[in-house]
Short mmCIF file of C-alpha atoms in Angstrom, two decimals:
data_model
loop_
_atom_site.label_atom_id
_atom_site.label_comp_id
_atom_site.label_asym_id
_atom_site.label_seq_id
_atom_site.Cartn_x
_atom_site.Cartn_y
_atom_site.Cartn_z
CA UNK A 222 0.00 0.00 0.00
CA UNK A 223 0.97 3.51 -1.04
CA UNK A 224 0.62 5.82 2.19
CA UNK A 225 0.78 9.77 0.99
CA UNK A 226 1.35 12.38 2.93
CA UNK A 227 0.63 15.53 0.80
CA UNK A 228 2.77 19.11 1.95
CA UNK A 229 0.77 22.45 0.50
CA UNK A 230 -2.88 21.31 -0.04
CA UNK A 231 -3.70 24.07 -1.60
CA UNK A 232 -6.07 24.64 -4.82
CA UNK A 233 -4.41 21.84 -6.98
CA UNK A 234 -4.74 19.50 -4.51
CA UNK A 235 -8.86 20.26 -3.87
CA UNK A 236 -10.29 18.28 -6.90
CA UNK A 237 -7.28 17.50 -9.63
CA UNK A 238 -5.39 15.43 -7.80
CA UNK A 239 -6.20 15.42 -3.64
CA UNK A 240 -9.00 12.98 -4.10
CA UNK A 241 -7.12 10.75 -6.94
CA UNK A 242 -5.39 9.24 -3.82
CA UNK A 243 -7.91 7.68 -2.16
CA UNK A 244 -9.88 6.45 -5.33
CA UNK A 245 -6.18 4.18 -7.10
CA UNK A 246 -6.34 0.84 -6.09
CA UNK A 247 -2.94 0.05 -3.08
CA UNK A 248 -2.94 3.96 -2.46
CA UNK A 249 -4.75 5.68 0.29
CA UNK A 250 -3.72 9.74 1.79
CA UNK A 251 -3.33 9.33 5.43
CA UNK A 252 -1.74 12.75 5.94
CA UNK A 253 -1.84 16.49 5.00
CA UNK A 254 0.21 19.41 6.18
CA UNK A 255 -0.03 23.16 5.10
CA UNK A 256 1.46 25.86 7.34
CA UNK A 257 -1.83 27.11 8.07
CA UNK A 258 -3.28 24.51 10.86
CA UNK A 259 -6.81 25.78 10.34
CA UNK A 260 -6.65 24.96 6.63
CA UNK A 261 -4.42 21.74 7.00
CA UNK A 262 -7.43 20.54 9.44
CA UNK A 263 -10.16 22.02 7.49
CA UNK A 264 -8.98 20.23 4.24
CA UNK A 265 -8.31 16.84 6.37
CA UNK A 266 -11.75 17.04 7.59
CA UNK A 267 -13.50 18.01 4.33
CA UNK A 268 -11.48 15.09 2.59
CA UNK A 269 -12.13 12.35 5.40
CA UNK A 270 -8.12 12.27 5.74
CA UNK A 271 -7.36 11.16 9.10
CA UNK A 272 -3.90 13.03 9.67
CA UNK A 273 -3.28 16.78 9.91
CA UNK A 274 0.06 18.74 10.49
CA UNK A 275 1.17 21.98 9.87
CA UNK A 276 4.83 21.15 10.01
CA UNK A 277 5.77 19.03 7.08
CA UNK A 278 9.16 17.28 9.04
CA UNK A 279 6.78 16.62 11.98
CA UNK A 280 4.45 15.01 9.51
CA UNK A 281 7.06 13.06 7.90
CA UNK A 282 8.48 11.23 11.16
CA UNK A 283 4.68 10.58 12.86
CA UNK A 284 2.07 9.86 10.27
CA UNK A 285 3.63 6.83 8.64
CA UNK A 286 3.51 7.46 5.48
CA UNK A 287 6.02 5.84 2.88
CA UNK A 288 5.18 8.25 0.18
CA UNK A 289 5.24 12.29 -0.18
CA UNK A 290 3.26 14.50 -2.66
CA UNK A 291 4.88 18.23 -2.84
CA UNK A 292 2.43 20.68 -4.09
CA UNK A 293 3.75 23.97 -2.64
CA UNK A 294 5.14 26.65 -4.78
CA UNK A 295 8.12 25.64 -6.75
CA UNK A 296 10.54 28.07 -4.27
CA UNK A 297 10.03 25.00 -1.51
CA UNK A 298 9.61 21.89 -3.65
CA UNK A 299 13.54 21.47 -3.36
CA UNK A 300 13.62 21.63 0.10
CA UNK A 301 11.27 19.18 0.66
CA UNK A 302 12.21 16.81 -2.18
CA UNK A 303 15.73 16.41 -0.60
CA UNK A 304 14.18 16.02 2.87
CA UNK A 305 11.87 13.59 1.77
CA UNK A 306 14.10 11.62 0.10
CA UNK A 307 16.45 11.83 2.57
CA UNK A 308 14.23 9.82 5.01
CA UNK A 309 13.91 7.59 2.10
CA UNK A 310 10.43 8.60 0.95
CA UNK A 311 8.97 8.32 -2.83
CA UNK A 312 8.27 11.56 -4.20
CA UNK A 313 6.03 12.91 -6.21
CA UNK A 314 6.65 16.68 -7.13
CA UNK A 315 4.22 19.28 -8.83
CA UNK A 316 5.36 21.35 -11.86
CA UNK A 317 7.29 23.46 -12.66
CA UNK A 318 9.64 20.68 -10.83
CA UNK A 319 11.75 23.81 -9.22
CA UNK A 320 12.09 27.42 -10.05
CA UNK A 321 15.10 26.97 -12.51
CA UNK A 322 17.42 23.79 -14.15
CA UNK A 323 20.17 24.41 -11.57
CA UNK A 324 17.39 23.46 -8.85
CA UNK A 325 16.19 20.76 -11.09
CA UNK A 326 20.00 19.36 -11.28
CA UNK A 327 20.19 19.30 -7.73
CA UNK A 328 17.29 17.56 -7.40
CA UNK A 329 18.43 14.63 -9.62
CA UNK A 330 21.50 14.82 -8.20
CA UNK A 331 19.75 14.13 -4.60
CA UNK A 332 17.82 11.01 -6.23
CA UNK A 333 20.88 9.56 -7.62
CA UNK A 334 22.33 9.45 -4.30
CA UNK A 335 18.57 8.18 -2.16
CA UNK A 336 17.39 4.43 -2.40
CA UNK A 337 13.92 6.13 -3.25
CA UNK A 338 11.89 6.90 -6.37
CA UNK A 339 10.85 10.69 -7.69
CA UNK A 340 8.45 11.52 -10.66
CA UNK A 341 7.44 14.57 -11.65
CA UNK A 342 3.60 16.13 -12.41
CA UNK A 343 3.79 16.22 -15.98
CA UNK A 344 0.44 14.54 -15.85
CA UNK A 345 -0.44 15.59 -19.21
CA UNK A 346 1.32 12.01 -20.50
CA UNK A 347 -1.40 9.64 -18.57
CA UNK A 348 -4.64 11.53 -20.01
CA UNK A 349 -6.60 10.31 -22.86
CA UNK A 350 -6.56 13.21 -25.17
CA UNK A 351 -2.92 13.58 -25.20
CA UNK A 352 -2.15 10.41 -25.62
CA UNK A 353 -4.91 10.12 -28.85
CA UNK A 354 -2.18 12.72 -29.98
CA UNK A 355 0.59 10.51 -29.77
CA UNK A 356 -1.39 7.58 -31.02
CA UNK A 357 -1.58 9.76 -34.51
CA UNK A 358 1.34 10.76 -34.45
CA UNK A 359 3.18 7.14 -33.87
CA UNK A 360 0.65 5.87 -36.67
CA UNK A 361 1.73 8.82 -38.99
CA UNK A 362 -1.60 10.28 -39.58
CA UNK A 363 0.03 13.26 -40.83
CA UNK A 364 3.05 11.88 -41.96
CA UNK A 365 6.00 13.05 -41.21
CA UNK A 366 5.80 15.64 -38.82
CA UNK A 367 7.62 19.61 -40.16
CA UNK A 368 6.95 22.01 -37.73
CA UNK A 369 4.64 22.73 -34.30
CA UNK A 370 3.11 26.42 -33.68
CA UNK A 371 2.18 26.64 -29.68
CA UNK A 372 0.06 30.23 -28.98
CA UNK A 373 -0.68 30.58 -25.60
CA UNK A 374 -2.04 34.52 -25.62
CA UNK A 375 -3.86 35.34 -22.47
CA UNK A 376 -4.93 38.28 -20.62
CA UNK A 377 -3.25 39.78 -17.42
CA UNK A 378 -5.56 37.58 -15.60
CA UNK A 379 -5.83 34.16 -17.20
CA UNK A 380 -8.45 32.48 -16.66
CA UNK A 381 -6.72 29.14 -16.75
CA UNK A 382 -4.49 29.93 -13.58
CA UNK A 383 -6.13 28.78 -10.35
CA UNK A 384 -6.59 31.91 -8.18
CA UNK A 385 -4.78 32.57 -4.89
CA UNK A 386 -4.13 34.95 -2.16
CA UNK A 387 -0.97 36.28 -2.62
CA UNK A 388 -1.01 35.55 -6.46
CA UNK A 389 2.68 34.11 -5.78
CA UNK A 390 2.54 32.83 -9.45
CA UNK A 391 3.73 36.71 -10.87
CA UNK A 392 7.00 36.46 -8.30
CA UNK A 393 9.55 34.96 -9.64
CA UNK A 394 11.13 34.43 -6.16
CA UNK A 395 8.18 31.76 -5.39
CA UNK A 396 7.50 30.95 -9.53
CA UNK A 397 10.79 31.26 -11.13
CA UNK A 398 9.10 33.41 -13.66
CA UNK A 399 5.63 34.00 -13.95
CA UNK A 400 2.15 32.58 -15.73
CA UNK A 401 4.58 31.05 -18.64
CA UNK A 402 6.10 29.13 -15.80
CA UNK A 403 2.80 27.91 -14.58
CA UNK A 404 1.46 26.81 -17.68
CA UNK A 405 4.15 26.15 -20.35
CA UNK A 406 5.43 23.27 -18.56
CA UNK A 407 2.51 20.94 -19.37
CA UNK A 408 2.82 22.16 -22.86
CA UNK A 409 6.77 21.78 -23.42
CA UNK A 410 7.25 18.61 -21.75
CA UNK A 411 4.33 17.29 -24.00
CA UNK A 412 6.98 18.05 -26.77
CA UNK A 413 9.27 16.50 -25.12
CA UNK A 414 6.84 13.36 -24.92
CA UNK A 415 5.81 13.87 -28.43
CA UNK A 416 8.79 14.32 -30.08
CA UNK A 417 11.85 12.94 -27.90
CA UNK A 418 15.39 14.67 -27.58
CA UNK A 419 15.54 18.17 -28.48
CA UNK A 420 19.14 19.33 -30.39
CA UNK A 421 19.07 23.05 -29.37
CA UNK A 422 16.60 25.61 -28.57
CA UNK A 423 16.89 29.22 -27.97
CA UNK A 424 14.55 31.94 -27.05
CA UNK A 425 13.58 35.34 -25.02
CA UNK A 426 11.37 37.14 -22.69
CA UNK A 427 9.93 40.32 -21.36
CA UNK A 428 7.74 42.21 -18.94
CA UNK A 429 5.55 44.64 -21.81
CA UNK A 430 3.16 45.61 -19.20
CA UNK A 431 5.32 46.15 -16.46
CA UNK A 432 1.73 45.37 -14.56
CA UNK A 433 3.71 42.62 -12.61
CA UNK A 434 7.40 41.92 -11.70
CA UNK A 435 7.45 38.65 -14.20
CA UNK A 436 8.03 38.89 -18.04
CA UNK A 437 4.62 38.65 -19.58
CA UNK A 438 5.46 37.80 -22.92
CA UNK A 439 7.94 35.01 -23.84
CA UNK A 440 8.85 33.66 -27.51
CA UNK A 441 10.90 30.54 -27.80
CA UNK A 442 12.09 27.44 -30.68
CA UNK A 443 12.69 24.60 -30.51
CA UNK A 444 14.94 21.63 -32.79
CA UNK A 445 14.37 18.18 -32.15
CA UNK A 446 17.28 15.57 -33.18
CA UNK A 447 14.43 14.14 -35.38
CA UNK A 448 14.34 17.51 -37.20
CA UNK A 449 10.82 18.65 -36.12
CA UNK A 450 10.91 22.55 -34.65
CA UNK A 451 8.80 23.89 -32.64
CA UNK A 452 7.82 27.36 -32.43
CA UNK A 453 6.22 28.47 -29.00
CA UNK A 454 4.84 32.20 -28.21
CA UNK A 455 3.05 32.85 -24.48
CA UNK A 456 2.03 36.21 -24.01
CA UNK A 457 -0.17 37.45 -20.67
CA UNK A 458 -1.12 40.93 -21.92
CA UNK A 459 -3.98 40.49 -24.82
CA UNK A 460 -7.63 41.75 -24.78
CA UNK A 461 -9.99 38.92 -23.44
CA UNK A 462 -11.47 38.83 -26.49
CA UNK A 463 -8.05 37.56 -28.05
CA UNK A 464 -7.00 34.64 -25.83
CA UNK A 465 -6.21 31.54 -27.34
CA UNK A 466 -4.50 28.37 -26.24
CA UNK A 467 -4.04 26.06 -29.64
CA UNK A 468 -1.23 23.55 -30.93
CA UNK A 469 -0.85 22.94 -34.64
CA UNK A 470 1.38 19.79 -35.71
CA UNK A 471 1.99 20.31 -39.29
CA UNK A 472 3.33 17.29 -40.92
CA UNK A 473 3.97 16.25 -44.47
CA UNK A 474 0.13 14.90 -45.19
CA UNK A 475 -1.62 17.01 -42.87
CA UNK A 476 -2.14 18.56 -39.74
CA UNK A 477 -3.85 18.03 -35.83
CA UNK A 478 -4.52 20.71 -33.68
CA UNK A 479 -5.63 20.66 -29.93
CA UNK A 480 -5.65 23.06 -27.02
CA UNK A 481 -3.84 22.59 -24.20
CA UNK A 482 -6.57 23.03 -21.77
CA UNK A 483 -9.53 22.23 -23.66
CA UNK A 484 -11.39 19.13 -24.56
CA UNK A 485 -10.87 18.06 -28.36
CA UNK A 486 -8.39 16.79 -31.02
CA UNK A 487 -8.61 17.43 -34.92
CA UNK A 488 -6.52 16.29 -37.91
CA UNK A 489 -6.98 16.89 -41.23
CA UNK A 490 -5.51 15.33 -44.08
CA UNK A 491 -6.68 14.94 -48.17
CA UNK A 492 -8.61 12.44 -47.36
CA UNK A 493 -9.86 12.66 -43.60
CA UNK A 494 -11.49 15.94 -41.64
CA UNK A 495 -12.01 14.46 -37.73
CA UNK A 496 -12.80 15.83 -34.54
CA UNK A 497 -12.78 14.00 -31.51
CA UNK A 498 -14.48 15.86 -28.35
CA UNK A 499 -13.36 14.04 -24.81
CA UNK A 500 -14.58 14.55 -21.11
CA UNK A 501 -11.66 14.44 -18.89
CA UNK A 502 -11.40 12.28 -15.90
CA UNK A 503 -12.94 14.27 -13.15
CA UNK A 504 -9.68 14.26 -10.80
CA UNK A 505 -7.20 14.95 -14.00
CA UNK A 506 -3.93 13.68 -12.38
CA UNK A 507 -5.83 10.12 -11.64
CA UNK A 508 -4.60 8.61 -14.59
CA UNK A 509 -1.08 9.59 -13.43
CA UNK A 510 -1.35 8.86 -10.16
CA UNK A 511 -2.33 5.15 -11.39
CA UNK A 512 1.33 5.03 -13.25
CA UNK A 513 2.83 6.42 -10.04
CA UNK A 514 1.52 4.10 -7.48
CA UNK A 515 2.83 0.80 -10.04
CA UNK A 516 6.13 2.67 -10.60
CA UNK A 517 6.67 2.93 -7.08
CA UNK A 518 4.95 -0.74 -6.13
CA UNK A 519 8.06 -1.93 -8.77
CA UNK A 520 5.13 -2.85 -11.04
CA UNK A 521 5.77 -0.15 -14.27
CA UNK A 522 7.97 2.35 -15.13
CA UNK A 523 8.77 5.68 -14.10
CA UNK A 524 6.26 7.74 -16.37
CA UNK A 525 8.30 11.29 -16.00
CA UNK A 526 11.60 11.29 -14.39
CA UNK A 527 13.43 14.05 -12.86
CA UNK A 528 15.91 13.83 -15.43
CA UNK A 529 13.40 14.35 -18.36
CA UNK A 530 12.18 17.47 -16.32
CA UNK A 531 16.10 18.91 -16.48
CA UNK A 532 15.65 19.18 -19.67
CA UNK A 533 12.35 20.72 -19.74
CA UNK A 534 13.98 23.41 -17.21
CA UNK A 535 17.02 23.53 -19.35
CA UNK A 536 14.81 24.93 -22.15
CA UNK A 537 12.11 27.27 -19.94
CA UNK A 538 15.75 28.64 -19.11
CA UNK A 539 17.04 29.36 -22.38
CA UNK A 540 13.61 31.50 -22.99
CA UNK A 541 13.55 33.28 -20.12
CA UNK A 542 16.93 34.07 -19.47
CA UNK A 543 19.22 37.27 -21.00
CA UNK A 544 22.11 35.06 -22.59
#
């Protein structure tokens, strides 16, 4: 039996992924902790989960738990990772996986060293949708894939980012960056997924609004060793009216385009024109979660490692760093 212990149940934890515990067969959540006792015991008692703490080493050495879910702002999830680990718990860590690849290194480095397992929240790989993505792909329903356009143009207030108090997603010193660092993740290590090991990327950012201290605007590229390039461009600063969130794959017999944080997948080709509409699972990391609990039972593989999400760091770097 899997035994979790989450630290930070906050808003991610409430319905995508808090509940997912409970519901995957040899995995139960015995244990929550949140510096704020009267949420950490609010939250245990609205999610029948019999342990509370509001220190997370305190929860760590009493609740017996054997596995730890970190889904704090990315500033902490170092610190815990290596203390987790350290007592020779099984991580699982949110995304971004840290604030930068230098925290991501250490991180790996720290897992090289434990006797214990880490994956990373790039949960994106484990739902349905995305994977009927791959599935095309892999079958060459477009043929052979030429080039990937990511737009991601929201407004100052994006209506995909889960609110909070303190809005600690704009600091970089809790973020690493700001909304690009929230959301791009899912999208670039879907990429990654998609389209294996990149060659060299390159890219830049800036703050045009100056309405927050993160950049608000960041344009990057990307070129796989299997010659496909991807062009991404995230900007937080458009009219409502102008958001978007779409993927094209253009490939050499046609194309497939999807949102990121919507519900469908088309392709076209000469001789096809399909859309396939999906209702996602109602706790979205579930499917993940399921992967998890058999990688860390010895029963499947890891299905994102820590070293994959270097990489993924490596490039939100390049884009959002003066070189």
């Amino acid at each position: 039996m899997i035994n979790w212990g989450i630290i930070g149940c906050g808003n991610v934890t409430e319905l995508k992924s808090g509940p997912a515990f409970k519901k995957v067969a040899d995995s139960d959540l015995i244990a929550v902790m949140r510096r704020d006792a009267v949420k950490a015991a609010d939250y245990a008692s609205r999610h029948l989960v019999s342990k509370w703490y509001s220190d997370a080493d305190k929860m760590m050495a009493e609740a017996g738990v054997n596995a730890i879910y970190i889904a704090t702002p990315p500033s902490s999830h170092l610190e815990y990772a290596l203390a987790a680990l350290e007592k020779g718990f099984n991580v699982y860590v949110e995304k971004p996986v840290t604030r930068n690849a230098d925290e991501a290194r250490a991180m790996a480095a720290a897992v090289k060293q434990s006797n214990a397992k880490l994956t990373v929240a790039h949960y994106r790989r484990a739902v349905p949708m995305f994977l009927m993505v791959k599935d095309l792909l892999d079958k060459q329903k477009i043929g052979e894939v030429r080039t990937v356009q990511i737009r991601m143009w929201q407004s100052r207030k994006p209506k995909l980012i889960a609110e909070s108090e303190a809005n600690w997603r704009v600091l970089p010193e809790f973020s690493g960056g700001g909304y690009f660092h929230d959301l791009a993740p899912h999208q670039l290590d879907l990429m990654l997924y998609y389209f294996g090991e990149p060659e060299k990327y390159h890219g830049f950012s800036l703050n045009q609004s100056a309405s927050t201290q993160a950049d608000d605007h960041v344009c990057g590229q990307i070129q796989f060793k299997n010659k496909v390039v991807v062009n991404g461009s995230w900007c937080f600063n458009v009219a409502e009216s102008l958001t978007t969130d779409t993927c094209e794959i253009i490939g050499t017999k046609g194309k497939i385009t999807f949102p990121f944080f919507g519900n469908y997948v088309s392709w076209k080709t000469d001789t096809e024109d399909e859309t396939v509409t999906f209702k996602h699972p109602q706790h979205i990391q579930q499917p993940m979660i399921e992967k998890i609990v058999a990688y860390f039972k010895n029963e499947g593989p890891n299905p994102c490692s820590i070293d994959e999400a270097v990489v993924l760091m490596d490039i939100m770097d390049s884009f959002t760093k003066t070189k």
